[in-house]
Short mmCIF file of C-alpha atoms in Angstrom, two decimals:
data_model
loop_
_atom_site.label_atom_id
_atom_site.label_comp_id
_atom_site.label_asym_id
_atom_site.label_seq_id
_atom_site.Cartn_x
_atom_site.Cartn_y
_atom_site.Cartn_z
CA UNK B 1 131.84 15.24 45.12
CA UNK B 2 133.66 15.99 48.53
CA UNK B 3 133.74 19.84 47.83
CA UNK B 4 129.81 19.50 47.18
CA UNK B 5 129.51 17.56 50.74
CA UNK B 6 131.28 20.37 52.31
CA UNK B 7 129.16 23.28 50.79
CA UNK B 8 126.26 21.37 52.02
CA UNK B 9 127.67 21.06 55.38
CA UNK B 10 128.60 25.21 55.54
CA UNK B 11 124.81 25.90 54.11
CA UNK B 12 123.32 23.84 57.07
CA UNK B 13 125.31 25.25 59.49
CA UNK B 14 124.48 28.82 58.08
CA UNK B 15 120.33 28.13 58.14
CA UNK B 16 120.72 26.36 61.80
CA UNK B 17 122.45 29.73 63.18
CA UNK B 18 119.59 32.04 61.58
CA UNK B 19 116.94 29.64 62.91
CA UNK B 20 118.27 30.14 66.59
CA UNK B 21 118.40 33.97 66.19
CA UNK B 22 122.29 34.34 66.16
CA UNK B 23 123.82 36.95 63.71
CA UNK B 24 127.11 35.77 62.19
CA UNK B 25 130.08 37.52 63.85
CA UNK B 26 130.52 39.82 60.42
CA UNK B 27 127.28 41.23 60.61
CA UNK B 28 126.79 44.69 62.48
CA UNK B 29 125.17 44.44 66.07
CA UNK B 30 121.53 45.26 66.07
CA UNK B 31 120.27 48.72 66.77
CA UNK B 32 117.07 50.36 67.84
CA UNK B 33 115.48 51.36 64.62
CA UNK B 34 115.40 55.32 63.68
CA UNK B 35 112.15 57.00 64.26
CA UNK B 36 110.14 57.44 61.03
CA UNK B 37 108.86 60.53 59.27
CA UNK B 38 105.46 59.37 60.73
CA UNK B 39 106.81 58.81 64.49
CA UNK B 40 105.39 61.71 66.58
CA UNK B 41 108.47 64.06 67.82
CA UNK B 42 109.17 63.59 71.62
CA UNK B 43 107.57 66.36 73.79
CA UNK B 44 109.47 69.38 74.62
CA UNK B 45 110.42 70.19 78.09
CA UNK B 46 108.51 73.19 79.07
CA UNK B 47 110.81 76.22 79.81
CA UNK B 48 111.11 76.61 83.49
CA UNK B 49 109.48 79.83 85.19
CA UNK B 50 112.36 82.43 85.67
CA UNK B 51 113.40 82.60 89.35
CA UNK B 52 113.15 86.24 90.91
CA UNK B 53 116.56 87.32 92.22
CA UNK B 54 116.76 87.87 96.14
CA UNK B 55 115.55 91.32 97.14
CA UNK B 56 116.94 92.72 100.49
CA UNK B 57 114.77 95.29 102.25
CA UNK B 58 116.50 97.21 105.20
CA UNK B 59 115.15 98.99 107.91
CA UNK B 60 116.91 102.64 107.83
CA UNK B 61 115.67 103.22 111.39
CA UNK B 62 118.22 101.08 112.77
CA UNK B 63 122.20 102.15 112.62
CA UNK B 64 124.04 99.20 111.07
CA UNK B 65 126.35 97.18 113.47
CA UNK B 66 129.62 99.33 113.76
CA UNK B 67 128.11 102.40 112.45
CA UNK B 68 128.95 100.88 108.69
CA UNK B 69 127.77 98.89 106.14
CA UNK B 70 129.75 97.25 103.29
CA UNK B 71 132.37 99.65 103.95
CA UNK B 72 129.97 102.61 104.10
CA UNK B 73 129.89 104.79 107.03
CA UNK B 74 126.35 105.41 108.32
CA UNK B 75 124.84 108.84 110.37
CA UNK B 76 121.68 110.03 111.98
CA UNK B 77 119.45 112.14 109.87
CA UNK B 78 117.14 114.16 111.38
CA UNK B 79 116.33 116.89 108.83
CA UNK B 80 113.67 117.45 105.92
CA UNK B 81 112.85 114.22 104.00
CA UNK B 82 112.05 115.46 100.84
CA UNK B 83 109.07 114.09 98.83
CA UNK B 84 108.51 114.27 95.28
CA UNK B 85 105.54 112.54 93.32
CA UNK B 86 104.81 112.06 89.61
CA UNK B 87 101.82 111.21 87.76
CA UNK B 88 102.28 108.31 85.09
CA UNK B 89 105.04 108.97 82.50
CA UNK B 90 104.46 109.76 78.75
CA UNK B 91 105.99 106.83 76.72
CA UNK B 92 105.27 108.24 73.36
CA UNK B 93 105.19 112.20 73.12
CA UNK B 94 103.93 111.94 69.40
CA UNK B 95 100.60 110.63 71.08
CA UNK B 96 100.22 112.70 74.17
CA UNK B 97 100.99 115.98 72.35
CA UNK B 98 99.10 115.55 69.11
CA UNK B 99 97.02 118.41 69.70
CA UNK B 100 94.13 116.88 70.85
CA UNK B 101 91.89 117.43 73.95
CA UNK B 102 94.00 115.93 76.47
CA UNK B 103 97.29 117.54 75.07
CA UNK B 104 97.56 120.27 77.53
CA UNK B 105 96.16 118.72 80.56
CA UNK B 106 98.86 116.09 79.89
CA UNK B 107 101.52 118.70 79.31
CA UNK B 108 100.44 120.28 82.75
CA UNK B 109 100.53 117.20 85.18
CA UNK B 110 103.01 114.77 83.22
CA UNK B 111 106.54 114.59 82.26
CA UNK B 112 108.12 112.40 79.33
CA UNK B 113 109.88 109.01 80.20
CA UNK B 114 113.09 110.99 79.10
CA UNK B 115 112.69 113.64 81.46
CA UNK B 116 111.88 111.18 84.29
CA UNK B 117 115.18 109.43 83.89
CA UNK B 118 116.83 112.86 83.40
CA UNK B 119 115.42 113.91 86.97
CA UNK B 120 116.24 110.42 88.77
CA UNK B 121 119.71 110.65 87.37
CA UNK B 122 119.69 114.48 88.79
CA UNK B 123 118.71 113.81 92.30
CA UNK B 124 121.32 110.72 92.33
CA UNK B 125 123.89 112.83 91.56
CA UNK B 126 122.94 115.54 94.08
CA UNK B 127 123.48 112.76 96.88
CA UNK B 128 119.69 111.72 97.61
CA UNK B 129 119.10 108.31 98.52
CA UNK B 130 115.33 106.57 98.42
CA UNK B 131 113.49 105.72 101.57
CA UNK B 132 110.27 104.36 102.24
CA UNK B 133 107.50 106.66 103.37
CA UNK B 134 106.22 104.03 105.95
CA UNK B 135 109.75 104.38 107.77
CA UNK B 136 109.61 107.87 108.21
CA UNK B 137 107.25 108.12 111.02
CA UNK B 138 105.82 105.44 113.18
CA UNK B 139 102.73 105.14 115.84
CA UNK B 140 103.64 104.86 119.41
CA UNK B 141 101.84 105.33 122.88
CA UNK B 142 102.18 108.68 124.38
CA UNK B 143 102.68 109.70 128.20
CA UNK B 144 98.82 109.99 128.41
CA UNK B 145 98.65 106.23 127.30
CA UNK B 146 97.14 107.31 123.50
CA UNK B 147 98.53 106.48 120.64
CA UNK B 148 100.36 108.95 118.58
CA UNK B 149 102.56 109.61 115.54
CA UNK B 150 106.52 110.20 115.75
CA UNK B 151 108.90 111.45 113.49
CA UNK B 152 111.89 108.98 113.26
CA UNK B 153 115.38 109.25 113.24
CA UNK B 154 117.27 107.71 109.98
CA UNK B 155 120.52 106.23 109.35
CA UNK B 156 121.79 107.34 106.14
CA UNK B 157 125.26 106.60 104.12
CA UNK B 158 127.50 109.67 105.42
CA UNK B 159 126.76 112.70 102.99
CA UNK B 160 123.37 111.35 101.61
CA UNK B 161 120.35 112.96 102.04
CA UNK B 162 116.60 110.84 102.08
CA UNK B 163 113.96 111.29 99.46
CA UNK B 164 110.47 109.71 99.15
CA UNK B 165 108.79 108.70 95.66
CA UNK B 166 105.24 108.66 95.24
CA UNK B 167 103.14 107.88 91.83
CA UNK B 168 99.57 109.16 91.72
CA UNK B 169 97.05 107.40 89.37
CA UNK B 170 99.08 103.96 88.82
CA UNK B 171 95.57 102.88 87.43
CA UNK B 172 96.35 103.09 83.85
CA UNK B 173 93.07 104.91 83.05
CA UNK B 174 91.56 104.26 79.74
CA UNK B 175 91.72 107.58 78.15
CA UNK B 176 95.82 107.53 78.77
CA UNK B 177 95.98 104.28 76.15
CA UNK B 178 95.50 106.31 72.89
CA UNK B 179 97.52 109.17 74.57
CA UNK B 180 100.88 107.95 74.59
CA UNK B 181 100.93 105.82 77.97
CA UNK B 182 101.65 102.37 78.79
CA UNK B 183 98.70 100.28 78.97
CA UNK B 184 99.41 97.82 82.42
CA UNK B 185 101.88 96.51 84.19
CA UNK B 186 103.18 92.59 83.57
CA UNK B 187 105.86 90.24 84.66
CA UNK B 188 108.28 89.81 81.42
CA UNK B 189 110.06 86.38 80.61
CA UNK B 190 113.05 87.40 82.57
CA UNK B 191 110.57 87.61 85.92
CA UNK B 192 110.97 91.41 86.34
CA UNK B 193 108.12 93.80 86.39
CA UNK B 194 107.67 95.66 82.64
CA UNK B 195 105.06 97.46 81.09
CA UNK B 196 103.06 96.41 78.03
CA UNK B 197 101.51 98.52 75.48
CA UNK B 198 101.43 99.38 72.04
CA UNK B 199 103.59 101.84 69.90
CA UNK B 200 102.28 104.66 67.70
CA UNK B 201 102.13 102.07 64.89
CA UNK B 202 100.01 99.69 66.68
CA UNK B 203 102.81 97.12 67.73
CA UNK B 204 102.57 95.19 71.00
CA UNK B 205 105.26 96.31 73.20
CA UNK B 206 106.67 95.00 76.26
CA UNK B 207 109.30 97.07 77.94
CA UNK B 208 111.29 98.24 81.11
CA UNK B 209 111.97 101.46 79.38
CA UNK B 210 108.56 102.92 79.20
CA UNK B 211 107.00 103.55 82.26
CA UNK B 212 107.94 105.08 85.72
CA UNK B 213 108.28 101.96 87.58
CA UNK B 214 110.22 99.59 85.58
CA UNK B 215 112.47 102.52 84.63
CA UNK B 216 113.18 102.86 88.78
CA UNK B 217 113.71 99.32 88.86
CA UNK B 218 116.16 99.52 86.29
CA UNK B 219 117.81 102.63 87.71
CA UNK B 220 118.46 100.96 91.13
CA UNK B 221 119.90 97.97 89.25
CA UNK B 222 122.45 100.16 87.56
CA UNK B 223 122.70 102.50 90.60
CA UNK B 224 122.15 100.33 93.93
CA UNK B 225 123.58 102.94 96.35
CA UNK B 226 120.71 105.19 95.27
CA UNK B 227 118.23 102.90 97.56
CA UNK B 228 120.39 101.64 100.16
CA UNK B 229 117.35 99.92 102.16
CA UNK B 230 116.01 98.39 99.03
CA UNK B 231 113.12 101.11 98.90
CA UNK B 232 111.25 102.15 95.66
CA UNK B 233 108.11 104.42 95.75
CA UNK B 234 104.46 104.30 97.09
CA UNK B 235 101.76 103.75 94.28
CA UNK B 236 98.99 106.12 95.32
CA UNK B 237 95.65 103.93 93.80
CA UNK B 238 92.36 104.79 93.06
CA UNK B 239 89.88 102.20 92.27
CA UNK B 240 87.28 103.29 89.86
CA UNK B 241 88.80 101.78 86.81
CA UNK B 242 90.95 99.32 88.35
CA UNK B 243 94.59 99.02 89.35
CA UNK B 244 97.85 98.82 87.47
CA UNK B 245 96.13 98.40 84.27
CA UNK B 246 93.77 95.82 85.35
CA UNK B 247 90.04 96.20 85.35
CA UNK B 248 89.16 94.94 89.18
CA UNK B 249 86.07 97.51 89.58
CA UNK B 250 82.69 97.03 89.70
CA UNK B 251 80.22 99.22 87.81
CA UNK B 252 77.14 100.11 90.35
CA UNK B 253 75.29 101.04 86.99
CA UNK B 254 75.10 97.95 85.10
CA UNK B 255 76.29 94.76 86.26
CA UNK B 256 75.93 90.65 85.75
CA UNK B 257 77.54 87.41 86.33
CA UNK B 258 79.20 87.72 82.90
CA UNK B 259 81.16 90.92 83.99
CA UNK B 260 81.58 89.89 87.37
CA UNK B 261 84.01 86.82 86.12
CA UNK B 262 85.73 89.03 84.00
CA UNK B 263 86.73 90.95 87.14
CA UNK B 264 87.47 88.17 89.15
CA UNK B 265 89.81 86.96 86.35
CA UNK B 266 91.41 90.53 86.33
CA UNK B 267 91.83 90.19 89.99
CA UNK B 268 93.47 87.11 89.90
CA UNK B 269 95.67 88.40 87.13
CA UNK B 270 97.00 91.36 89.14
CA UNK B 271 97.91 89.54 92.20
CA UNK B 272 101.41 88.49 91.12
CA UNK B 273 102.05 91.81 90.07
CA UNK B 274 100.90 93.19 93.51
CA UNK B 275 103.30 90.64 95.26
CA UNK B 276 106.64 91.52 92.92
CA UNK B 277 105.85 94.86 93.64
CA UNK B 278 105.97 94.62 97.04
CA UNK B 279 108.93 92.07 97.13
CA UNK B 280 110.90 94.64 95.42
CA UNK B 281 110.34 97.73 97.76
CA UNK B 282 107.24 99.23 96.30
CA UNK B 283 104.47 99.87 98.71
CA UNK B 284 100.71 101.09 98.28
CA UNK B 285 98.78 104.11 99.37
CA UNK B 286 95.07 105.05 98.81
CA UNK B 287 93.96 107.72 96.42
CA UNK B 288 90.30 107.39 97.43
CA UNK B 289 88.42 104.83 95.16
CA UNK B 290 86.84 107.95 92.91
CA UNK B 291 89.69 110.49 93.08
CA UNK B 292 86.84 112.45 95.22
CA UNK B 293 87.58 115.85 96.96
CA UNK B 294 87.58 115.80 100.63
CA UNK B 295 86.89 119.07 101.31
CA UNK B 296 83.57 118.52 102.38
CA UNK B 297 82.06 121.49 100.30
CA UNK B 298 81.04 118.96 97.65
CA UNK B 299 80.72 115.70 99.08
CA UNK B 300 78.86 114.22 102.25
CA UNK B 301 80.17 112.25 104.85
CA UNK B 302 78.13 109.38 103.76
CA UNK B 303 79.62 109.89 100.37
CA UNK B 304 83.28 109.89 101.64
CA UNK B 305 82.40 106.82 103.81
CA UNK B 306 80.90 104.83 101.35
CA UNK B 307 83.84 105.61 98.83
CA UNK B 308 86.45 104.90 101.52
CA UNK B 309 84.75 101.38 102.34
CA UNK B 310 84.69 100.63 98.62
CA UNK B 311 88.50 101.31 98.10
CA UNK B 312 89.17 99.01 100.89
CA UNK B 313 86.74 96.26 99.51
CA UNK B 314 88.20 96.66 95.80
CA UNK B 315 91.70 98.11 96.05
CA UNK B 316 92.84 97.17 99.74
CA UNK B 317 91.67 93.41 99.41
CA UNK B 318 94.24 93.43 96.64
CA UNK B 319 97.30 95.28 97.64
CA UNK B 320 96.97 94.92 101.46
CA UNK B 321 97.08 97.13 104.36
CA UNK B 322 98.19 100.71 104.14
CA UNK B 323 98.17 103.96 106.41
CA UNK B 324 99.08 106.14 103.63
CA UNK B 325 96.15 108.45 102.12
CA UNK B 326 97.20 110.73 99.30
CA UNK B 327 94.69 113.43 98.88
CA UNK B 328 93.05 113.85 95.47
CA UNK B 329 93.51 117.74 93.82
CA UNK B 330 95.76 118.02 96.99
CA UNK B 331 92.22 118.96 98.39
CA UNK B 332 92.48 118.82 102.51
CA UNK B 333 89.97 117.31 104.49
CA UNK B 334 87.47 119.89 106.31
CA UNK B 335 89.23 122.53 104.25
CA UNK B 336 92.06 122.59 106.51
CA UNK B 337 93.78 119.50 108.14
CA UNK B 338 96.55 121.91 109.59
CA UNK B 339 94.94 123.75 112.23
CA UNK B 340 91.84 121.94 112.83
CA UNK B 341 90.81 118.08 113.13
CA UNK B 342 87.65 117.85 111.46
CA UNK B 343 84.56 115.23 111.18
CA UNK B 344 85.79 113.88 107.76
CA UNK B 345 89.48 113.78 109.12
CA UNK B 346 88.64 111.79 112.25
CA UNK B 347 86.40 109.42 110.17
CA UNK B 348 89.72 108.79 107.86
CA UNK B 349 92.02 108.40 110.77
CA UNK B 350 89.60 105.91 112.08
CA UNK B 351 89.59 103.76 109.39
CA UNK B 352 93.41 103.34 109.78
CA UNK B 353 94.96 105.87 107.76
CA UNK B 354 98.09 107.86 109.63
CA UNK B 355 99.79 109.67 107.14
CA UNK B 356 97.90 111.97 105.03
CA UNK B 357 99.75 113.85 101.97
CA UNK B 358 98.82 116.95 100.06
CA UNK B 359 100.53 118.79 97.35
CA UNK B 360 102.30 121.94 97.87
CA UNK B 361 105.90 123.79 97.55
CA UNK B 362 108.20 122.38 100.15
CA UNK B 363 108.38 118.75 101.78
CA UNK B 364 106.50 119.87 104.58
CA UNK B 365 105.24 117.71 107.53
CA UNK B 366 103.40 118.25 110.83
CA UNK B 367 102.79 115.46 113.63
CA UNK B 368 99.70 116.56 114.86
CA UNK B 369 99.27 116.61 118.68
CA UNK B 370 95.36 116.05 118.99
CA UNK B 371 95.01 112.62 116.98
CA UNK B 372 97.62 110.20 116.00
CA UNK B 373 98.32 111.41 112.82
CA UNK B 374 100.89 113.08 110.22
CA UNK B 375 100.15 115.75 107.49
CA UNK B 376 102.53 116.51 104.62
CA UNK B 377 103.15 118.25 101.72
CA UNK B 378 105.28 116.88 98.24
CA UNK B 379 106.27 118.54 95.29
CA UNK B 380 105.13 117.70 91.70
CA UNK B 381 107.54 117.63 89.01
CA UNK B 382 105.55 118.01 85.84
CA UNK B 383 104.99 120.32 83.08
CA UNK B 384 103.66 123.30 85.27
CA UNK B 385 106.46 122.92 87.49
CA UNK B 386 109.05 122.78 84.82
CA UNK B 387 107.63 126.14 82.90
CA UNK B 388 106.76 128.09 85.95
CA UNK B 389 108.83 126.91 89.17
CA UNK B 390 112.77 126.28 88.15
CA UNK B 391 113.81 127.95 91.30
CA UNK B 392 111.90 125.95 93.73
CA UNK B 393 113.51 122.99 92.15
CA UNK B 394 117.22 123.58 91.88
CA UNK B 395 118.02 121.38 95.03
CA UNK B 396 116.63 118.68 92.73
CA UNK B 397 117.31 119.54 89.21
CA UNK B 398 117.48 122.30 86.66
CA UNK B 399 114.31 122.69 84.53
CA UNK B 400 116.61 123.96 81.82
CA UNK B 401 118.52 120.63 81.45
CA UNK B 402 115.29 118.24 82.20
CA UNK B 403 112.62 119.82 79.69
CA UNK B 404 111.91 118.14 76.43
CA UNK B 405 110.61 121.67 74.76
CA UNK B 406 110.81 120.21 71.42
CA UNK B 407 108.48 117.23 72.18
CA UNK B 408 106.08 119.50 74.31
CA UNK B 409 103.38 121.78 73.22
CA UNK B 410 104.84 125.15 72.33
CA UNK B 411 103.54 127.21 75.64
CA UNK B 412 105.04 129.88 77.67
CA UNK B 413 107.80 128.98 79.60
CA UNK B 414 107.69 131.56 82.43
CA UNK B 415 111.71 131.20 83.32
CA UNK B 416 112.59 131.83 79.87
CA UNK B 417 110.69 135.05 79.91
CA UNK B 418 112.04 136.11 83.17
CA UNK B 419 115.60 135.68 81.90
CA UNK B 420 114.73 137.78 79.03
CA UNK B 421 113.34 140.78 81.03
#
């Protein structure tokens, strides 16, 4: 009987503890319940946008304090500033040189990405360093109180020579898309400029190795002494099929609200590309809106004015101010801008252009005396000069080492014939 009474007392105590919400000391402490399969997963934190690395742009017209920077001595340069220009580079030769109606034209006016990289390596090894075209000349006031252009003294690392690079038609025209070129510029996952396009098999490709602009960016990253001032190149833009692969242009033949809305979306999409290019040493120039001839033989003054205004409206509004004009087809305003300043040249200068670039066989430049302007020529690495003008480019590279003969159409190479004679 006493044992049974003790048992009843213990049972009553346990029931009292349970009723009070207490747990016997021997029980494990309560924990939050494990989520069941039906509970929604916690939202993932979004990946942070990549922060662009710092990029320093310096003024080559100012001698570094003490005459040196980062242990490198600098010296004044008043000699020739060489200028090479490229059209868009061929990413996939098998598409570019496939025997269709575009193949010979691409062979004449373009280089492949492999050839382009070899040219960059060659000019680097020959002691050239990049300078911005906008730093070579500047406008000042003459003794008569009128504005005039002057050639600036550049201060370069000792033993180095200045080189301007420019790139015509950086628009990614639709005809190029099926002929082995990149489709557009984008900002990649790493926050850097890259190209977007499609492989010969139709797969989407984002790369920094298939387009002239990101290729140069990478080259400068790997060889920072190639660009001691942060300069890259000047992008020469038309406007009639948009810029940088974005269809930012209007069509005067047929237009409606839907097309205008699409154009505005393209304009917004290209703005961060433009800003990143400018931040990392790229500049912009006009190639006219419609890639028009400026001699006046086939164009009226009124049509040239309309084209210029349209360039400022559709392209200048995106890339900002520029005083650089690259002549389409290398054709000079009024037929001759060296010895005369005709009405077309005067008009173009009045809109803000000061540096006028044509095409020639040497990096010629001339500061005009009767108007605040500079005219200059630039050389053109491409299929024509690789085949025909080896000697003119030996200071930069040897075409024998550059030309991808196996990929290009089997057309005559002039210097090979001369060597066999």
